[in-house]
PDB file of C-alpha atoms in Angstrom:
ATOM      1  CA  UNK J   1       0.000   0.000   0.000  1.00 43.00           C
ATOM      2  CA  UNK J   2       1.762   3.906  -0.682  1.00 42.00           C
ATOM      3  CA  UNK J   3       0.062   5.695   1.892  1.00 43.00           C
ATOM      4  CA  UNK J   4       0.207   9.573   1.871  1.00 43.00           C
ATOM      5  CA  UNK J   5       3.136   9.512   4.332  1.00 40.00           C
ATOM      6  CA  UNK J   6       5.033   8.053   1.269  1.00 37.00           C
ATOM      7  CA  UNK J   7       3.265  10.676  -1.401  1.00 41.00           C
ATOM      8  CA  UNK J   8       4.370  13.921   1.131  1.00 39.00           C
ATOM      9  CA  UNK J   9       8.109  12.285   1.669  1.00 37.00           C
ATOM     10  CA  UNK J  10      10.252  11.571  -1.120  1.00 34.00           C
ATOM     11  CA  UNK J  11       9.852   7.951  -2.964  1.00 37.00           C
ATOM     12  CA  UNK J  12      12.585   7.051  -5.425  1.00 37.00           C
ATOM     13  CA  UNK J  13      13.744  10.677  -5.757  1.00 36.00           C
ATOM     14  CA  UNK J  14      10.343  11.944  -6.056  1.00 36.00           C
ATOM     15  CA  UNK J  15       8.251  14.476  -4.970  1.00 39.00           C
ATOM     16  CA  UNK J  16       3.964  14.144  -3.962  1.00 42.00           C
ATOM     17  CA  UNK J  17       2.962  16.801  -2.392  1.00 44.00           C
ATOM     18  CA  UNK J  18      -0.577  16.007  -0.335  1.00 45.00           C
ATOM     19  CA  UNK J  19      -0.901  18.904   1.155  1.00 49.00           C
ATOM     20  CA  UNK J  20      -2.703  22.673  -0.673  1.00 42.00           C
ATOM     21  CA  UNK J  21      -0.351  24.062   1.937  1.00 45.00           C
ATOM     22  CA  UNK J  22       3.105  22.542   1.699  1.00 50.00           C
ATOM     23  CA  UNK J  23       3.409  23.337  -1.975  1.00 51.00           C
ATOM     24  CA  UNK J  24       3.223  26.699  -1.440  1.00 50.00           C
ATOM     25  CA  UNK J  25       1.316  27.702  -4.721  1.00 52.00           C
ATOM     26  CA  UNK J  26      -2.075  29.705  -5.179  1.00 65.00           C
ATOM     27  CA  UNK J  27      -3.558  28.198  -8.306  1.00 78.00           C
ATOM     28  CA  UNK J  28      -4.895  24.508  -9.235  1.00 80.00           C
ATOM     29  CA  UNK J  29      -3.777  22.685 -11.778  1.00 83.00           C
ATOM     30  CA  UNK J  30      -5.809  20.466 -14.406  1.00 85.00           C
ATOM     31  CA  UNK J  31      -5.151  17.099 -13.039  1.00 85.00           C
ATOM     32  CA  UNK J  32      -5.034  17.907  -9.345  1.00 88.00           C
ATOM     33  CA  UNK J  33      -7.126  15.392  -7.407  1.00 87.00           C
ATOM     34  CA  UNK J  34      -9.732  17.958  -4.773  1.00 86.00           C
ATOM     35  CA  UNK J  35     -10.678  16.047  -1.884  1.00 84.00           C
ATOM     36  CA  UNK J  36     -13.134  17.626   0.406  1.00 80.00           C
ATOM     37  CA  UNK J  37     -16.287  16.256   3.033  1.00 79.00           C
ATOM     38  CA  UNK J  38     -19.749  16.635   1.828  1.00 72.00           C
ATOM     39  CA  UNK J  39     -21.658  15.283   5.083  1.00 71.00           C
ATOM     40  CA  UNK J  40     -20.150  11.827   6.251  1.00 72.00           C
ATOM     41  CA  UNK J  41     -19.232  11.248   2.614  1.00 75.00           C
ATOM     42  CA  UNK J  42     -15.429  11.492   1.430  1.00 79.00           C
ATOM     43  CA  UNK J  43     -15.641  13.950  -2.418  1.00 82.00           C
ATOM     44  CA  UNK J  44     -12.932  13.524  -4.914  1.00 84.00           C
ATOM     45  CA  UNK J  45     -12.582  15.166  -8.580  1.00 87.00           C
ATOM     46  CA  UNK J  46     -10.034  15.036 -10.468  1.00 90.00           C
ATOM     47  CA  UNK J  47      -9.589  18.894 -11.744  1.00 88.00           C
ATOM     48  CA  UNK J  48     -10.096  18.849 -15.558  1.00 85.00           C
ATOM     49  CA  UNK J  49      -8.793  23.078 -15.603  1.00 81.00           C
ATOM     50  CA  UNK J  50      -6.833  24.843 -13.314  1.00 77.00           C
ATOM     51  CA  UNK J  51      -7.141  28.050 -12.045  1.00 75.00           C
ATOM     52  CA  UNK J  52      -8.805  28.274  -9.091  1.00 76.00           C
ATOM     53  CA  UNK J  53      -8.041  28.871  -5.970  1.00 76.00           C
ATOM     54  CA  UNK J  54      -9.571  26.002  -3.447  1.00 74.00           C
ATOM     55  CA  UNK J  55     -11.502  26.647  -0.344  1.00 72.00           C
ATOM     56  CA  UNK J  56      -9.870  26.154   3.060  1.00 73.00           C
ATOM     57  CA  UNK J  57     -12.391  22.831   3.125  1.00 77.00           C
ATOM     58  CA  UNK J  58     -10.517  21.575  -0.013  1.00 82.00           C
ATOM     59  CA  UNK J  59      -7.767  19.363  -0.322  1.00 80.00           C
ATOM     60  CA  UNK J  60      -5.765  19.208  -3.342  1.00 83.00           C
ATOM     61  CA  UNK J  61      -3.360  16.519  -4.478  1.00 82.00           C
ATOM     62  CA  UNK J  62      -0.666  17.106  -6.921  1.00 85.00           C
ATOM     63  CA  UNK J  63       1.155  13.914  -8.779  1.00 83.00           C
ATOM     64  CA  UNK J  64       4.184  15.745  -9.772  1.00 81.00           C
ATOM     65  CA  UNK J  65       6.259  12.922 -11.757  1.00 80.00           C
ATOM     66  CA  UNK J  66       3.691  10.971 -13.182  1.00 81.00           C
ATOM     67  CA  UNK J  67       3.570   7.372 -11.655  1.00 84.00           C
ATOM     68  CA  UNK J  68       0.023   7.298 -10.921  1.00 89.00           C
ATOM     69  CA  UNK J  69      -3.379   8.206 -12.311  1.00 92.00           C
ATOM     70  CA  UNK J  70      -5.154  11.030 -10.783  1.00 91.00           C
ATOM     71  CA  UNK J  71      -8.071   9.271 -11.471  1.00 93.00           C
ATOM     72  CA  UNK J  72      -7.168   6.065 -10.060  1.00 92.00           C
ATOM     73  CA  UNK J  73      -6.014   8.425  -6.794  1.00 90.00           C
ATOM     74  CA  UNK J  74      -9.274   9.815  -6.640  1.00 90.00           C
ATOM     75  CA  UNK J  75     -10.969   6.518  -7.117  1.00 90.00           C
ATOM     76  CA  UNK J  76      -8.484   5.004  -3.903  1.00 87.00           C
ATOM     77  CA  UNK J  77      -9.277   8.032  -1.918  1.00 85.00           C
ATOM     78  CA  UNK J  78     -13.146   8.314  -2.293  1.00 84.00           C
ATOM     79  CA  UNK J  79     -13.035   4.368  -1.033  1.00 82.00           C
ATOM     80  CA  UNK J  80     -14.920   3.605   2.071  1.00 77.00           C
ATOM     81  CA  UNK J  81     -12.207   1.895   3.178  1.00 76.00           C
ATOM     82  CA  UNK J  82     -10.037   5.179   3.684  1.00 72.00           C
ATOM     83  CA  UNK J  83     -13.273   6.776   5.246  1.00 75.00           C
ATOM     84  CA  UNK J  84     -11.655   5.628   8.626  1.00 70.00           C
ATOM     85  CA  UNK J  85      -8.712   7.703   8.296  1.00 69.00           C
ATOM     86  CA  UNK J  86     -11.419  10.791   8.714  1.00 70.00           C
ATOM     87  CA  UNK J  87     -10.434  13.130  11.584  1.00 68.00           C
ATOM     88  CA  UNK J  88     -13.082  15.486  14.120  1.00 68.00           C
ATOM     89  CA  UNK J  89     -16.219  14.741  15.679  1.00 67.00           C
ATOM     90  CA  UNK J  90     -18.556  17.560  14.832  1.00 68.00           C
ATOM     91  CA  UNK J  91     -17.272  17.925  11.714  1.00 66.00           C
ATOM     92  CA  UNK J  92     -15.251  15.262   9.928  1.00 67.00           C
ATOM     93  CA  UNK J  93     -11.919  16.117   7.562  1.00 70.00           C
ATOM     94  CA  UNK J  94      -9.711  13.743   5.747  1.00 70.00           C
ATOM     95  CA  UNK J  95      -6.594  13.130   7.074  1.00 71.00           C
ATOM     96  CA  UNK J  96      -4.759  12.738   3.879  1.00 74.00           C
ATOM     97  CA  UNK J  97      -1.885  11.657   5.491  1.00 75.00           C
ATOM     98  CA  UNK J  98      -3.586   8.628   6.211  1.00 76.00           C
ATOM     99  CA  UNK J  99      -5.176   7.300   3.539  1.00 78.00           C
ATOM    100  CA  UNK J 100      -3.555   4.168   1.620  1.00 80.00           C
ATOM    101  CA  UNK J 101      -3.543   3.798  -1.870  1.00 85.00           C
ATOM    102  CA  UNK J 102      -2.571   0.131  -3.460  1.00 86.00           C
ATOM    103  CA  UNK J 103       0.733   0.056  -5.298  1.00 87.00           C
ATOM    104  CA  UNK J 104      -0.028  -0.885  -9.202  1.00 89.00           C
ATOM    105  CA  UNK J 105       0.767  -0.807 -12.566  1.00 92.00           C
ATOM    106  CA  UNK J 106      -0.031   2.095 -14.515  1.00 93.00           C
ATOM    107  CA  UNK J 107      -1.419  -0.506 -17.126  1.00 94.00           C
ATOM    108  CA  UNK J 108      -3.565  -1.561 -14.226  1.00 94.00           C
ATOM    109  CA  UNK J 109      -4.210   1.828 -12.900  1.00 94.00           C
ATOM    110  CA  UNK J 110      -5.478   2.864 -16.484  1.00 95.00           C
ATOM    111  CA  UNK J 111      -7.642  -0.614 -16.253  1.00 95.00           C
ATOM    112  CA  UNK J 112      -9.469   0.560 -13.232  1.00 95.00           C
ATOM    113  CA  UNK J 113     -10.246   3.546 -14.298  1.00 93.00           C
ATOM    114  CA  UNK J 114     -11.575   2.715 -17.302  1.00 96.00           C
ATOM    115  CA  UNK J 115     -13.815   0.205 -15.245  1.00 96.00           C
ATOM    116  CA  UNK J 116     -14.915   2.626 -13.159  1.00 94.00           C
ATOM    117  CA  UNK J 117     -16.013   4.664 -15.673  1.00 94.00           C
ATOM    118  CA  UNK J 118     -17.915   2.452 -17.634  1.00 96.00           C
ATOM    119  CA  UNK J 119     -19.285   1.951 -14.151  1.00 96.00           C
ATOM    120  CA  UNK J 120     -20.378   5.438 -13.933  1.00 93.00           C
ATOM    121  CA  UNK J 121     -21.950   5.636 -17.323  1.00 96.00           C
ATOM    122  CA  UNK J 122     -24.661   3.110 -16.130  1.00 98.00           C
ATOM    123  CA  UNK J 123     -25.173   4.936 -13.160  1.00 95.00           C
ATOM    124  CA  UNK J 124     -25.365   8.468 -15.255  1.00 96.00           C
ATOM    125  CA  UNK J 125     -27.816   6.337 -17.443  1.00 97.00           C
ATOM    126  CA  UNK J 126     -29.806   5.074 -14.531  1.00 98.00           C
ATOM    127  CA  UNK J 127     -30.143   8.708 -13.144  1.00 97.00           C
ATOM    128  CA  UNK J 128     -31.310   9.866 -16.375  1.00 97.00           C
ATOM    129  CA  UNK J 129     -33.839   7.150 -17.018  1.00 98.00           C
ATOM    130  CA  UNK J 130     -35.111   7.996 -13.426  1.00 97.00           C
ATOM    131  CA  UNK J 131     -35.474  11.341 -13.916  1.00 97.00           C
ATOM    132  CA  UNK J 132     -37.545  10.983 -16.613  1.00 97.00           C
ATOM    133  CA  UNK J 133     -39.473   8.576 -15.397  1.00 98.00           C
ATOM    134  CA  UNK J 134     -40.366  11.392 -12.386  1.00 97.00           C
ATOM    135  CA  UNK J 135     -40.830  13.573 -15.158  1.00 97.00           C
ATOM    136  CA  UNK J 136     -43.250  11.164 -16.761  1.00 96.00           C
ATOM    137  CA  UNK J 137     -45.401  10.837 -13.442  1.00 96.00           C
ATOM    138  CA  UNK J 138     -45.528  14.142 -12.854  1.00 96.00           C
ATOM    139  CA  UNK J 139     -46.826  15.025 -16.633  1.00 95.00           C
ATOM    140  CA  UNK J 140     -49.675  11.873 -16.013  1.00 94.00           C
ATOM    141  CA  UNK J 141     -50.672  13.060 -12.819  1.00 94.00           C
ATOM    142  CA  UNK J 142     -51.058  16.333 -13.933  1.00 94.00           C
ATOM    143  CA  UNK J 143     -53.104  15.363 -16.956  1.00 93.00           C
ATOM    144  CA  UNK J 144     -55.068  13.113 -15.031  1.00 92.00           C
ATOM    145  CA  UNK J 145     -55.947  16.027 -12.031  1.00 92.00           C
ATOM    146  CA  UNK J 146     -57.237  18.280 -15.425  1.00 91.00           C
ATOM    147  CA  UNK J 147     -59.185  15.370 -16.120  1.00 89.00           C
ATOM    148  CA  UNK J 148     -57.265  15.452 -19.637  1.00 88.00           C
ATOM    149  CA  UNK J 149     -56.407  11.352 -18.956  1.00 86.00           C
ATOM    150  CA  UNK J 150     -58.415   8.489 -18.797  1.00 82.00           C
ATOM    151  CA  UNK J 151     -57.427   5.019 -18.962  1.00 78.00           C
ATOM    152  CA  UNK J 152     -59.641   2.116 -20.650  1.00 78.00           C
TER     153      UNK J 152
END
């Protein structure tokens, strides 16, 4: 497992820095993985611009030489198994330095991410399709209130 004590310390002559903070720059990058709380739930997103400047609530991740996939990070980060690493009682924060992230492959990092994606095109799917299903109950409910619908 490469936890983030190994991605803020030096690995092989490289540099992760984990920390908004201890890089000691202003602006995102596209690419930087943003990890923030939204209730009891851990939020990651890998960055597609840069630009911004995060919110005190926001953590950002950096991969500065390339050996892993921001979106396999923020896959491994935004697991409920790193949800114990969270820190605070009233309100929860990631401890970053914490969380583990399995050692692979980028071949197998790119393999995961691809699954999860295809993954998350059903589920986009499933939203939509439930939507406008709502959307369809709503319109017959209507129409049958107005007395416009009747079913033989």
């Amino acid at each position: 497992m490469l936890t983030p004590a190994v991605l803020s310390g030096y690995t092989a002559g490289q540099k992760y820095a984990d920390s908004w903070a201890e890089t000691n720059q202003q602006l995102t990058k596209a690419g930087d993985v943003a990890v923030w709380m939204a209730g009891e739930a851990i939020r990651v997103r890998v960055l597609a611009d840069g630009g911004a400047v995060p919110s005190t609530q926001v953590q950002i991740i950096r991969v500065i030489d390339g050996s892993y996939l921001p979106e396999y990070l923020a896959v491994c980060l935004a697991s409920g198994y790193n949800s114990r690493f969270l820190r605070g009682t009233t309100v929860q924060r990631p401890n970053l330095r914490d969380f583990e992230v399995p050692v692979v492959t980028l071949e197998e990092q790119k393999s995961i991410e691809e699954y999860v994606a295809r993954i998350d095109g059903i589920r986009d799917q499933i939203r939509r399709a439930s939507n406008l299903a709502e959307e369809l109950r709503g319109l017959v409910v209507d129409a049958v209130g107005e007395g416009a619908l009747r079913v033989e």
